[in-house]
Tab-separated table of C-alpha atoms in Angstrom:
chain	number	residue	atom	x	y	z
B	1	MET	CA	-132.201	61.677	42.074
B	2	LYS	CA	-130.681	58.766	43.386
B	3	MET	CA	-133.437	57.856	45.306
B	4	GLN	CA	-135.830	58.007	41.979
B	5	ASN	CA	-133.542	55.698	40.319
B	6	ASN	CA	-134.166	53.284	43.388
B	7	LYS	CA	-137.833	53.546	43.343
B	8	TYR	CA	-137.533	52.839	39.224
B	9	LYS	CA	-135.498	50.043	39.697
B	10	PHE	CA	-138.064	48.755	42.621
B	11	SER	CA	-140.945	49.340	39.983
B	12	VAL	CA	-138.939	47.170	37.069
B	13	LYS	CA	-137.884	44.718	39.540
B	14	CYS	CA	-141.586	44.265	40.562
B	15	SER	CA	-143.010	44.008	37.618
B	16	VAL	CA	-140.600	41.649	36.455
B	17	GLY	CA	-141.270	39.361	39.726
B	18	PHE	CA	-145.114	39.940	38.518
B	19	ILE	CA	-144.732	38.701	35.231
B	20	ALA	CA	-142.605	35.573	36.759
B	21	LEU	CA	-145.529	34.733	39.223
B	22	THR	CA	-148.096	35.441	36.048
B	23	VAL	CA	-146.195	32.791	34.122
B	24	LEU	CA	-146.406	30.207	36.749
B	25	TYR	CA	-149.761	30.516	37.980
B	26	VAL	CA	-150.341	30.468	33.992
B	27	ASN	CA	-148.944	27.013	33.892
B	28	VAL	CA	-149.931	25.719	37.199
B	29	VAL	CA	-153.524	26.471	35.581
B	30	GLN	CA	-153.071	25.028	32.204
B	31	ALA	CA	-151.673	21.696	34.135
B	32	SER	CA	-154.787	21.352	36.298
B	33	ASN	CA	-157.588	22.856	34.519
B	34	VAL	CA	-160.022	20.464	32.631
B	35	LYS	CA	-162.691	22.160	29.982
B	36	ALA	CA	-165.928	21.934	31.195
B	37	GLY	CA	-168.102	19.200	29.352
B	38	TYR	CA	-167.194	16.290	27.558
B	39	ALA	CA	-163.622	15.601	26.329
B	40	LEU	CA	-162.979	13.490	23.224
B	41	SER	CA	-159.873	11.583	23.965
B	42	PHE	CA	-157.315	9.829	21.123
B	43	GLU	CA	-159.085	6.641	22.021
B	44	ASN	CA	-162.640	7.236	21.823
B	45	ALA	CA	-162.387	9.480	18.917
B	46	ILE	CA	-160.885	6.565	16.715
B	47	LYS	CA	-163.446	4.004	18.515
B	48	LYS	CA	-166.180	6.124	17.535
B	49	ALA	CA	-165.127	7.162	13.629
B	50	GLN	CA	-165.039	3.194	13.086
B	51	LYS	CA	-168.345	2.526	15.168
B	52	ASN	CA	-170.198	4.990	12.984
B	53	ASP	CA	-168.199	4.430	9.467
B	54	PRO	CA	-171.024	3.663	6.707
B	55	TRP	CA	-168.331	2.321	4.572
B	56	LEU	CA	-168.409	-0.521	6.692
B	57	THR	CA	-172.254	-1.003	6.915
B	58	GLY	CA	-172.010	-1.277	2.959
B	59	ASN	CA	-169.206	-3.604	2.665
B	60	ILE	CA	-170.784	-5.654	4.827
B	61	HIS	CA	-174.225	-5.595	2.413
B	62	LYS	CA	-171.659	-6.402	-0.626
B	63	GLN	CA	-170.444	-9.584	1.378
B	64	ARG	CA	-173.819	-10.809	2.164
B	65	ALA	CA	-174.826	-10.405	-0.945
B	66	LEU	CA	-172.108	-12.623	-2.577
B	67	GLU	CA	-172.776	-14.604	-0.090
B	68	SER	CA	-176.036	-15.340	-0.859
B	69	MET	CA	-175.486	-15.349	-5.215
B	70	SER	CA	-172.875	-17.734	-4.210
B	71	GLN	CA	-175.663	-20.186	-2.802
B	72	ALA	CA	-178.145	-19.097	-5.833
B	73	VAL	CA	-175.392	-19.946	-8.556
B	74	ASN	CA	-175.163	-23.406	-7.521
B	75	THR	CA	-178.578	-24.358	-8.338
B	76	LEU	CA	-180.299	-25.802	-11.274
B	77	SER	CA	-182.000	-23.704	-13.754
B	78	ASP	CA	-185.618	-24.120	-13.635
B	79	PRO	CA	-187.105	-26.960	-16.247
B	80	VAL	CA	-189.083	-25.890	-18.809
B	81	VAL	CA	-193.001	-26.444	-19.447
B	82	SER	CA	-194.181	-26.473	-22.531
B	83	ILE	CA	-198.221	-27.246	-23.972
B	84	SER	CA	-199.036	-27.175	-27.172
B	85	LEU	CA	-201.817	-28.475	-29.700
B	86	ALA	CA	-199.750	-30.459	-32.404
B	87	ASN	CA	-200.699	-31.155	-36.140
B	88	LEU	CA	-203.850	-29.683	-35.957
B	89	PRO	CA	-205.800	-29.709	-39.288
B	90	VAL	CA	-206.528	-26.264	-40.631
B	91	ASN	CA	-209.518	-27.291	-43.226
B	92	GLY	CA	-212.037	-28.045	-40.105
B	93	PHE	CA	-210.192	-27.528	-37.008
B	94	ASP	CA	-211.604	-31.150	-35.808
B	95	PHE	CA	-209.581	-32.189	-32.843
B	96	SER	CA	-210.185	-35.872	-33.925
B	97	GLN	CA	-209.874	-35.764	-37.540
B	98	GLU	CA	-206.423	-36.704	-37.906
B	99	GLY	CA	-204.329	-39.645	-36.312
B	100	MET	CA	-201.349	-36.855	-35.586
B	101	THR	CA	-203.602	-34.496	-34.055
B	102	GLN	CA	-202.674	-34.267	-30.057
B	103	ALA	CA	-202.494	-32.014	-26.909
B	104	LYS	CA	-199.067	-31.809	-26.121
B	105	LEU	CA	-197.566	-31.733	-22.534
B	106	GLY	CA	-193.622	-31.326	-22.466
B	107	ILE	CA	-190.560	-30.666	-19.835
B	108	ALA	CA	-187.197	-30.139	-20.667
B	109	GLN	CA	-184.517	-29.491	-18.094
B	110	MET	CA	-181.012	-28.332	-19.024
B	111	PHE	CA	-177.454	-28.795	-17.401
B	112	PRO	CA	-174.660	-26.448	-16.848
B	113	ARG	CA	-171.159	-27.822	-18.589
B	114	GLY	CA	-168.932	-29.563	-16.260
B	115	ASP	CA	-168.557	-28.328	-13.220
B	116	THR	CA	-170.001	-25.181	-14.029
B	117	LEU	CA	-172.039	-25.057	-11.316
B	118	ALA	CA	-169.594	-25.235	-7.984
B	119	ILE	CA	-166.720	-23.605	-9.493
B	120	GLN	CA	-168.996	-20.709	-10.026
B	121	SER	CA	-170.198	-21.177	-6.548
B	122	GLN	CA	-166.611	-21.090	-5.071
B	123	GLN	CA	-165.529	-18.354	-6.884
B	124	LEU	CA	-168.247	-16.255	-5.554
B	125	LYS	CA	-167.757	-17.248	-1.686
B	126	THR	CA	-163.658	-16.880	-2.434
B	127	GLN	CA	-164.857	-13.156	-3.536
B	128	SER	CA	-166.590	-12.640	-0.443
B	129	GLU	CA	-163.721	-13.914	2.156
B	130	ALA	CA	-162.119	-10.632	0.744
B	131	PHE	CA	-164.619	-8.643	2.825
B	132	PRO	CA	-163.335	-9.190	6.525
B	133	PHE	CA	-160.009	-8.484	5.269
B	134	GLN	CA	-160.720	-5.529	3.535
B	135	ARG	CA	-163.122	-4.200	6.847
B	136	LYS	CA	-160.375	-4.545	8.968
B	137	ASP	CA	-157.969	-2.845	6.404
B	138	ARG	CA	-160.603	0.291	6.418
B	139	GLU	CA	-161.032	0.540	10.291
B	140	SER	CA	-157.082	0.758	10.509
B	141	GLN	CA	-157.082	3.244	7.784
B	142	VAL	CA	-159.917	5.230	9.555
B	143	ALA	CA	-157.518	4.814	12.650
B	144	VAL	CA	-154.516	6.424	11.192
B	145	THR	CA	-156.889	9.063	9.713
B	146	VAL	CA	-158.559	9.835	12.534
B	147	GLY	CA	-155.964	9.554	14.859
B	148	SER	CA	-153.880	12.172	12.607
B	149	LEU	CA	-156.782	14.463	12.770
B	150	TRP	CA	-156.969	14.318	16.181
B	151	LEU	CA	-153.287	14.987	16.970
B	152	ASP	CA	-153.731	17.910	14.080
B	153	VAL	CA	-156.238	19.259	16.268
B	154	TYR	CA	-154.359	19.183	20.028
B	155	ARG	CA	-151.402	20.878	18.265
B	156	VAL	CA	-153.285	23.538	17.328
B	157	GLN	CA	-155.163	23.654	20.288
B	158	GLN	CA	-151.803	23.647	22.337
B	159	SER	CA	-149.781	26.063	20.048
B	160	ILE	CA	-152.915	28.920	21.150
B	161	SER	CA	-152.753	27.858	24.421
B	162	LEU	CA	-149.052	28.178	24.437
B	163	ILE	CA	-149.404	31.426	22.894
B	164	GLU	CA	-152.237	32.808	24.494
B	165	LYS	CA	-149.808	32.406	27.676
B	166	ASN	CA	-146.815	34.029	26.336
B	167	ARG	CA	-149.449	36.761	25.299
B	168	SER	CA	-149.748	37.827	28.828
B	169	LEU	CA	-146.223	38.236	29.410
B	170	PHE	CA	-145.689	40.224	26.248
B	171	GLU	CA	-148.524	42.446	27.846
B	172	GLN	CA	-146.335	42.798	31.152
B	173	LEU	CA	-143.488	43.199	29.053
B	174	ALA	CA	-145.379	46.025	27.336
B	175	GLU	CA	-146.252	47.643	30.555
B	176	VAL	CA	-142.505	47.391	32.212
B	177	ALA	CA	-141.471	49.350	28.624
B	178	GLN	CA	-144.192	52.216	29.283
B	179	VAL	CA	-142.995	52.269	33.018
B	180	SER	CA	-139.225	52.718	32.269
B	181	TYR	CA	-140.090	54.910	29.305
B	182	SER	CA	-142.137	57.337	31.433
B	183	SER	CA	-140.061	57.571	34.496
B	184	ALA	CA	-136.806	58.974	32.065
B	185	LEU	CA	-134.773	57.044	34.246
B	186	GLY	CA	-134.316	53.733	32.413
B	187	LYS	CA	-132.926	53.129	28.893
B	188	THR	CA	-136.259	52.303	27.331
B	189	ARG	CA	-136.755	53.946	23.913
B	190	GLN	CA	-140.186	54.897	22.431
B	191	GLN	CA	-138.949	52.239	19.793
B	192	ASP	CA	-139.005	49.852	22.547
B	193	ILE	CA	-142.573	50.587	23.358
B	194	VAL	CA	-143.709	50.336	19.601
B	195	ARG	CA	-141.537	46.836	19.298
B	196	ALA	CA	-143.780	45.544	22.426
B	197	GLN	CA	-147.182	46.392	20.750
B	198	LEU	CA	-145.669	45.308	17.152
B	199	GLU	CA	-145.297	42.148	19.044
B	200	LEU	CA	-148.543	42.316	20.697
B	201	THR	CA	-150.178	42.285	17.006
B	202	ARG	CA	-148.152	39.620	15.500
B	203	LEU	CA	-149.389	37.181	18.510
B	204	ASP	CA	-152.769	37.927	17.677
B	205	ASP	CA	-152.266	37.390	13.901
B	206	ARG	CA	-150.583	34.091	14.784
B	207	LEU	CA	-153.945	33.599	17.086
B	208	ASN	CA	-156.360	34.476	14.327
B	209	LEU	CA	-153.976	31.797	12.145
B	210	LEU	CA	-154.135	29.093	14.449
B	211	ALA	CA	-158.223	29.363	14.683
B	212	GLN	CA	-158.228	28.851	11.121
B	213	GLN	CA	-156.036	25.792	11.479
B	214	ARG	CA	-158.158	24.605	13.662
B	215	ASN	CA	-161.577	25.410	12.190
B	216	ARG	CA	-160.227	23.252	9.602
B	217	TYR	CA	-158.967	20.465	11.330
B	218	GLU	CA	-162.267	20.133	13.205
B	219	GLY	CA	-164.380	20.310	10.254
B	220	MET	CA	-162.401	17.430	9.077
B	221	LEU	CA	-162.814	15.334	12.056
B	222	SER	CA	-166.044	15.973	12.562
B	223	GLN	CA	-167.080	14.112	9.972
B	224	TRP	CA	-166.153	11.184	11.101
B	225	LEU	CA	-167.738	11.631	14.327
B	226	SER	CA	-170.919	11.895	13.145
B	227	GLU	CA	-173.431	9.074	13.799
B	228	PHE	CA	-175.030	7.100	10.436
B	229	SER	CA	-177.727	5.362	10.421
B	230	SER	CA	-179.616	3.249	7.413
B	231	GLU	CA	-182.565	2.213	9.215
B	232	SER	CA	-184.392	5.394	9.397
B	233	THR	CA	-185.661	6.422	5.704
B	234	ALA	CA	-189.055	8.940	7.040
B	235	SER	CA	-186.514	11.624	6.159
B	236	ASP	CA	-183.423	12.678	4.953
B	237	SER	CA	-182.496	14.191	8.202
B	238	GLY	CA	-182.338	10.945	10.289
B	239	LEU	CA	-179.831	9.518	8.043
B	240	LEU	CA	-177.287	11.751	9.678
B	241	ALA	CA	-177.134	12.578	13.407
B	242	SER	CA	-174.298	13.746	15.451
B	243	ASP	CA	-173.799	14.353	19.512
B	244	PHE	CA	-170.570	16.372	18.596
B	245	SER	CA	-170.625	20.160	17.729
B	246	LEU	CA	-169.592	20.665	14.103
B	247	HIS	CA	-167.529	23.622	15.680
B	248	ASN	CA	-164.958	23.837	18.772
B	249	ILE	CA	-164.848	19.999	19.726
B	250	VAL	CA	-163.356	19.763	22.988
B	251	ILE	CA	-160.603	17.494	22.830
B	252	SER	CA	-158.871	15.852	26.041
B	253	PRO	CA	-155.528	18.112	26.945
B	254	LYS	CA	-153.054	14.885	27.155
B	255	LEU	CA	-151.120	13.516	24.227
B	256	PRO	CA	-151.009	9.777	23.681
B	257	ALA	CA	-148.159	7.824	23.725
B	258	ILE	CA	-148.495	5.223	20.816
B	259	ASP	CA	-146.274	2.086	21.285
B	260	LEU	CA	-144.943	0.670	18.141
B	261	ILE	CA	-146.086	-2.910	17.213
B	262	ASN	CA	-142.523	-3.687	15.800
B	263	THR	CA	-140.297	-1.538	17.890
B	264	ASP	CA	-136.952	-3.378	17.174
B	265	LEU	CA	-137.353	-3.352	13.623
B	266	VAL	CA	-138.309	0.023	13.332
B	267	PHE	CA	-135.260	1.150	15.489
B	268	LYS	CA	-132.921	-1.145	13.970
B	269	GLU	CA	-129.693	0.144	13.069
B	270	ASN	CA	-129.391	-1.880	10.191
B	271	TRP	CA	-132.174	-1.407	6.865
B	272	LEU	CA	-133.059	-4.871	5.940
B	273	LYS	CA	-133.516	-5.527	2.456
B	274	PRO	CA	-136.437	-5.741	0.393
B	275	MET	CA	-137.122	-9.661	0.466
B	276	ALA	CA	-136.171	-9.928	3.828
B	277	LEU	CA	-139.380	-7.664	4.635
B	278	VAL	CA	-141.976	-8.999	2.789
B	279	PRO	CA	-143.019	-11.609	5.580
B	280	TYR	CA	-143.756	-8.581	7.494
B	281	PHE	CA	-146.269	-7.429	4.918
B	282	THR	CA	-147.939	-11.328	3.508
B	283	ASN	CA	-150.568	-11.086	6.574
B	284	HIS	CA	-151.468	-7.261	6.391
B	285	PRO	CA	-155.244	-7.551	5.282
B	286	ALA	CA	-154.818	-5.221	2.484
B	287	VAL	CA	-152.796	-8.053	1.004
B	288	ILE	CA	-154.738	-11.044	1.973
B	289	ALA	CA	-157.983	-9.491	0.150
B	290	VAL	CA	-155.680	-9.187	-2.774
B	291	GLU	CA	-154.982	-12.542	-2.214
B	292	LYS	CA	-158.847	-13.429	-2.090
B	293	ASN	CA	-159.382	-11.701	-5.245
B	294	ILE	CA	-156.173	-13.747	-7.143
B	295	ASN	CA	-157.735	-16.819	-5.784
B	296	ALA	CA	-161.142	-16.324	-7.460
B	297	THR	CA	-159.223	-15.390	-10.756
B	298	LYS	CA	-157.777	-18.443	-10.317
B	299	ALA	CA	-161.226	-20.150	-10.235
B	300	GLY	CA	-162.007	-17.664	-13.282
B	301	ILE	CA	-159.593	-20.015	-14.933
B	302	LYS	CA	-161.264	-22.926	-14.366
B	303	LEU	CA	-164.890	-21.884	-14.931
B	304	ALA	CA	-163.433	-21.074	-18.444
B	305	GLU	CA	-162.158	-24.398	-18.950
B	306	GLN	CA	-165.596	-25.943	-18.223
B	307	LYS	CA	-166.677	-24.546	-21.669
B	308	TYR	CA	-164.816	-27.099	-23.635
B	309	LYS	CA	-167.394	-29.349	-22.307
B	310	ALA	CA	-170.646	-30.631	-24.179
B	311	GLN	CA	-173.279	-28.873	-22.376
B	312	TRP	CA	-176.730	-31.691	-21.606
B	313	GLY	CA	-180.024	-31.198	-21.829
B	314	VAL	CA	-182.982	-33.824	-21.238
B	315	ASN	CA	-186.706	-33.468	-22.525
B	316	ALA	CA	-189.764	-35.724	-21.745
B	317	SER	CA	-193.399	-34.563	-23.427
B	318	TYR	CA	-196.824	-36.262	-23.640
B	319	GLY	CA	-199.238	-36.444	-26.239
B	320	TYR	CA	-202.736	-36.802	-25.699
B	321	ARG	CA	-205.181	-37.961	-29.184
B	322	ALA	CA	-208.549	-38.026	-29.351
B	323	ASP	CA	-210.716	-41.088	-30.523
B	324	ASP	CA	-211.228	-41.647	-34.404
B	325	PRO	CA	-214.237	-40.362	-36.418
B	326	MET	CA	-215.503	-44.300	-36.112
B	327	GLY	CA	-215.378	-44.097	-32.337
B	328	SER	CA	-212.372	-45.817	-31.889
B	329	SER	CA	-209.514	-45.278	-29.256
B	330	ARG	CA	-206.367	-43.898	-30.456
B	331	ALA	CA	-203.224	-44.517	-28.112
B	332	ASP	CA	-201.658	-41.592	-26.637
B	333	LEU	CA	-198.032	-40.517	-27.255
B	334	PHE	CA	-194.681	-40.023	-25.278
B	335	SER	CA	-191.846	-38.964	-26.252
B	336	VAL	CA	-188.219	-38.395	-24.259
B	337	GLY	CA	-185.220	-37.022	-25.664
B	338	VAL	CA	-181.598	-35.931	-25.082
B	339	THR	CA	-179.780	-32.544	-26.688
B	340	PHE	CA	-176.152	-31.615	-26.258
B	341	ASP	CA	-173.996	-29.478	-28.194
B	342	LEU	CA	-170.717	-29.864	-29.685
B	343	PRO	CA	-167.643	-27.158	-28.596
B	344	LEU	CA	-166.046	-28.087	-31.958
B	345	PHE	CA	-164.932	-24.644	-32.948
B	346	THR	CA	-162.658	-23.527	-29.980
B	347	GLU	CA	-159.824	-21.688	-31.142
B	348	ASN	CA	-161.667	-18.013	-31.657
B	349	LYS	CA	-164.204	-18.439	-28.372
B	350	GLN	CA	-163.517	-21.297	-26.031
B	351	ASP	CA	-159.674	-20.948	-26.214
B	352	LYS	CA	-159.756	-17.178	-25.873
B	353	GLU	CA	-162.066	-16.845	-23.126
B	354	ARG	CA	-159.512	-18.881	-21.339
B	355	GLU	CA	-156.679	-16.718	-22.199
B	356	SER	CA	-158.824	-13.800	-20.453
B	357	ALA	CA	-159.078	-15.294	-17.271
B	358	ILE	CA	-155.913	-16.265	-17.414
B	359	TYR	CA	-154.556	-12.479	-18.259
B	360	ALA	CA	-156.954	-11.514	-15.365
B	361	SER	CA	-155.517	-13.679	-13.196
B	362	GLU	CA	-151.911	-12.149	-13.748
B	363	ALA	CA	-153.286	-8.596	-13.572
B	364	ILE	CA	-154.368	-9.076	-9.836
B	365	LYS	CA	-150.828	-10.727	-9.041
B	366	THR	CA	-149.433	-7.539	-10.485
B	367	GLU	CA	-152.046	-5.579	-7.799
B	368	LYS	CA	-150.540	-7.605	-4.879
B	369	ILE	CA	-146.749	-6.866	-6.055
B	370	LEU	CA	-147.429	-3.275	-6.164
B	371	LEU	CA	-149.539	-3.328	-2.698
B	372	LEU	CA	-146.616	-4.530	-1.493
B	373	ARG	CA	-143.907	-1.960	-2.528
B	374	GLN	CA	-145.949	0.746	-1.378
B	375	LEU	CA	-146.107	-0.873	1.757
B	376	MET	CA	-142.276	-1.210	1.836
B	377	ALA	CA	-141.975	1.995	0.617
B	378	ALA	CA	-143.897	3.780	3.374
B	379	TYR	CA	-142.283	1.774	6.229
B	380	ALA	CA	-139.009	3.038	4.774
B	381	SER	CA	-140.139	6.503	4.686
B	382	ALA	CA	-141.634	6.320	8.281
B	383	LYS	CA	-138.711	4.552	9.911
B	384	GLY	CA	-136.576	7.570	8.415
B	385	ARG	CA	-138.370	10.251	9.506
B	386	LEU	CA	-138.997	8.907	13.035
B	387	LEU	CA	-135.502	7.967	13.245
B	388	ARG	CA	-134.590	11.774	12.378
B	389	LEU	CA	-137.250	12.759	14.342
B	390	LYS	CA	-136.108	11.505	17.752
B	391	ASP	CA	-132.653	13.132	17.166
B	392	ARG	CA	-134.353	16.651	16.857
B	393	GLN	CA	-136.131	15.685	20.033
B	394	ASN	CA	-133.358	15.005	21.852
B	395	LEU	CA	-131.371	17.977	20.517
B	396	TYR	CA	-134.371	19.927	21.955
B	397	GLU	CA	-134.949	18.323	25.347
B	398	ASN	CA	-130.999	18.229	26.133
B	399	LYS	CA	-129.992	21.314	24.779
B	400	LEU	CA	-132.096	23.669	22.937
B	401	LEU	CA	-135.047	23.814	25.146
B	402	PRO	CA	-132.550	24.789	28.262
B	403	GLN	CA	-130.613	26.972	26.171
B	404	ILE	CA	-133.030	28.952	24.713
B	405	ASN	CA	-134.730	29.715	28.339
B	406	ASP	CA	-131.270	30.407	29.818
B	407	GLN	CA	-130.923	33.292	27.044
B	408	ALA	CA	-134.499	34.402	28.091
B	409	GLN	CA	-133.525	34.453	31.735
B	410	ALA	CA	-130.495	36.148	31.092
B	411	SER	CA	-131.799	38.733	28.663
B	412	LEU	CA	-134.610	39.789	30.960
B	413	SER	CA	-132.040	39.982	34.304
B	414	ALA	CA	-129.762	42.407	32.379
B	415	TYR	CA	-132.573	44.505	31.316
B	416	THR	CA	-133.667	44.509	34.932
B	417	ASN	CA	-130.395	45.760	36.135
B	418	ASP	CA	-130.057	48.139	33.581
B	419	ASP	CA	-127.493	46.440	31.633
B	420	GLY	CA	-129.357	44.981	28.791
B	421	ASP	CA	-131.860	46.066	25.722
B	422	PHE	CA	-135.471	45.767	25.559
B	423	SER	CA	-135.158	44.563	21.813
B	424	GLU	CA	-132.907	41.187	22.988
B	425	VAL	CA	-135.491	40.534	26.356
B	426	VAL	CA	-138.328	40.310	23.363
B	427	ARG	CA	-136.498	38.261	21.167
B	428	SER	CA	-135.704	36.060	23.536
B	429	ARG	CA	-139.053	35.375	24.575
B	430	ILE	CA	-140.368	35.112	20.996
B	431	ALA	CA	-137.475	32.528	20.599
B	432	VAL	CA	-138.794	30.556	23.612
B	433	LEU	CA	-142.162	30.648	22.522
B	434	ASN	CA	-141.551	29.489	19.024
B	435	THR	CA	-139.301	26.497	20.485
B	436	GLU	CA	-141.761	25.538	22.241
B	437	ILE	CA	-143.995	25.601	20.082
B	438	ASP	CA	-141.773	23.573	17.558
B	439	ASP	CA	-141.119	21.100	20.320
B	440	LEU	CA	-144.794	20.250	20.439
B	441	THR	CA	-144.721	19.961	16.681
B	442	LEU	CA	-141.951	17.373	16.946
B	443	ASN	CA	-143.837	15.361	19.803
B	444	VAL	CA	-147.364	15.156	18.102
B	445	GLU	CA	-145.827	14.322	14.549
B	446	GLU	CA	-143.890	11.328	16.355
B	447	GLN	CA	-147.552	9.946	17.440
B	448	LYS	CA	-148.823	10.266	13.827
B	449	ILE	CA	-145.310	8.671	12.371
B	450	ARG	CA	-145.930	5.801	15.042
B	451	LEU	CA	-149.366	5.528	14.151
B	452	GLU	CA	-148.665	5.139	10.342
B	453	LEU	CA	-146.354	2.434	11.104
B	454	ASN	CA	-148.614	0.388	13.062
B	455	TYR	CA	-150.941	0.506	10.226
B	456	LEU	CA	-148.250	-1.105	8.028
B	457	PHE	CA	-147.531	-4.013	10.643
B	458	ILE	CA	-151.257	-4.873	11.386
B	459	GLY	CA	-150.902	-8.116	9.810
B	460	ASN	CA	-148.157	-9.204	12.887
B	461	LEU	CA	-151.443	-8.544	15.352
B	462	ASN	CA	-154.012	-10.726	16.386
B	463	THR	CA	-155.776	-8.154	18.462
B	464	ALA	CA	-155.216	-4.749	19.293
B	465	ILE	CA	-154.910	-3.270	22.760
B	466	THR	CA	-156.026	-0.271	23.878
B	467	HIS	CA	-155.098	1.178	27.302
B	468	ASN	CA	-156.531	4.364	28.863
B	469	ASN	CA	-153.343	5.870	29.647
B	470	THR	CA	-151.877	9.068	28.391
B	471	ILE	CA	-148.311	10.923	28.939
B	472	THR	CA	-147.943	12.662	32.026
B	473	ASN	CA	-144.675	14.677	31.079
B	474	ASN	CA	-141.538	14.018	28.787
B	475	SER	CA	-139.578	12.094	31.895
B	476	SER	CA	-142.378	9.296	32.397
B	477	ARG	CA	-144.481	8.529	29.885
B	478	THR	CA	-146.926	5.559	29.750
B	479	SER	CA	-147.619	3.534	26.884
B	480	VAL	CA	-150.932	4.075	24.770
B	481	VAL	CA	-151.421	1.728	21.824
B	482	SER	CA	-154.006	2.837	19.087
B	483	GLU	CA	-156.677	0.597	18.292
B	484	LEU	CA	-155.950	-0.067	15.045
B	485	ILE	CA	-158.140	-3.585	14.392
B	486	ASN	CA	-161.568	-4.092	16.186
B	487	GLU	CA	-162.433	-7.835	16.160
């Protein structure tokens, strides 16, 4: 009996040792294994999305349209030429019968009110100046959107990897339980075997759920990776092409570390008041674009004021007359004149048009105020979330993860020595898995918040530098600055 008990303990210990070796092997393989094919890095995903964004192409066309129109409006209207037969007698339609009959050629030219043309041209130029800042803002928004999607795909893929690693561990635990139950020498019960199989089924369900999330995020990411071309008009299929699969996108297995633009401001213990924060956001591309629109509406006020001035026009005509019936020559006639209107009744027209332009300008100013409030609110939210998240990360790295792993090791050792419960071993391993996934989620969430904060402070950068470095481990991290602006 004692020999059988020793054989049982030896088999259990061998199985536990095999489990430990399996876990170690999986960790080593996952650390060194790089998927075959092209791995899409965080940086390349952002660059490709910015390069292939059709919105940017459309924005350039809109800018060029306004620039061309600004030149067109700063030109006088075309002169009007008139050709007529004047004062022809109807009793015989004889061109030489009456002295007033003449073939008349005239030309007229109208001049705009005041400086209307120059103001219109400047207004359109000012509007066109907003488009480059709109593109910078768009590129930065694309970086945040695509970067967040890439990080979501990374989180899901790494979670799947963690669960698959632990699934092999649970399979070994189930085999250990089966051996222990079959030997009838250990404390393993039938419900322990059922519990082990149940946990395997739950892990399969979690894998299916994560696969569903992965398909969702990969589908959302694939639209940004599709190449756009407006040159091909032969077929609709030429407008959209992609060298990335819409399914099973292979991404880099390393998490980027994004440097904050304003680290001191973000991690500063004292929170600045709103008025002190305004200078940090006034150079934001979105704010500058609104400023350009405000200047354009101010030009609209000047344009409305020009309508108080008269509109002038000049005209000239030359009239040819035939000889009289007696053969005597008649003198040809030349006429010249000036026309202008009198803006006398301005109360219901010019005054109201000027008021309308003023109200439009004030409305655009409120858009700037609202935008600044949104940026400051987003900063306050992101900073608060990042600070609390850093506290949680420190708690996980310094206390929770070591404690969870110690508990799991202690439970496994106690079970090996017939001094523990199999259910406790399973619960401890599930706790380790959940804690590792939670820690992964915290690390990914940190990078997403850093992306949001950098978007808010892109106005403080002339250029954005991107380095091809990634996180190697939790203790030593090389920094990566996300490229938010393409110069």
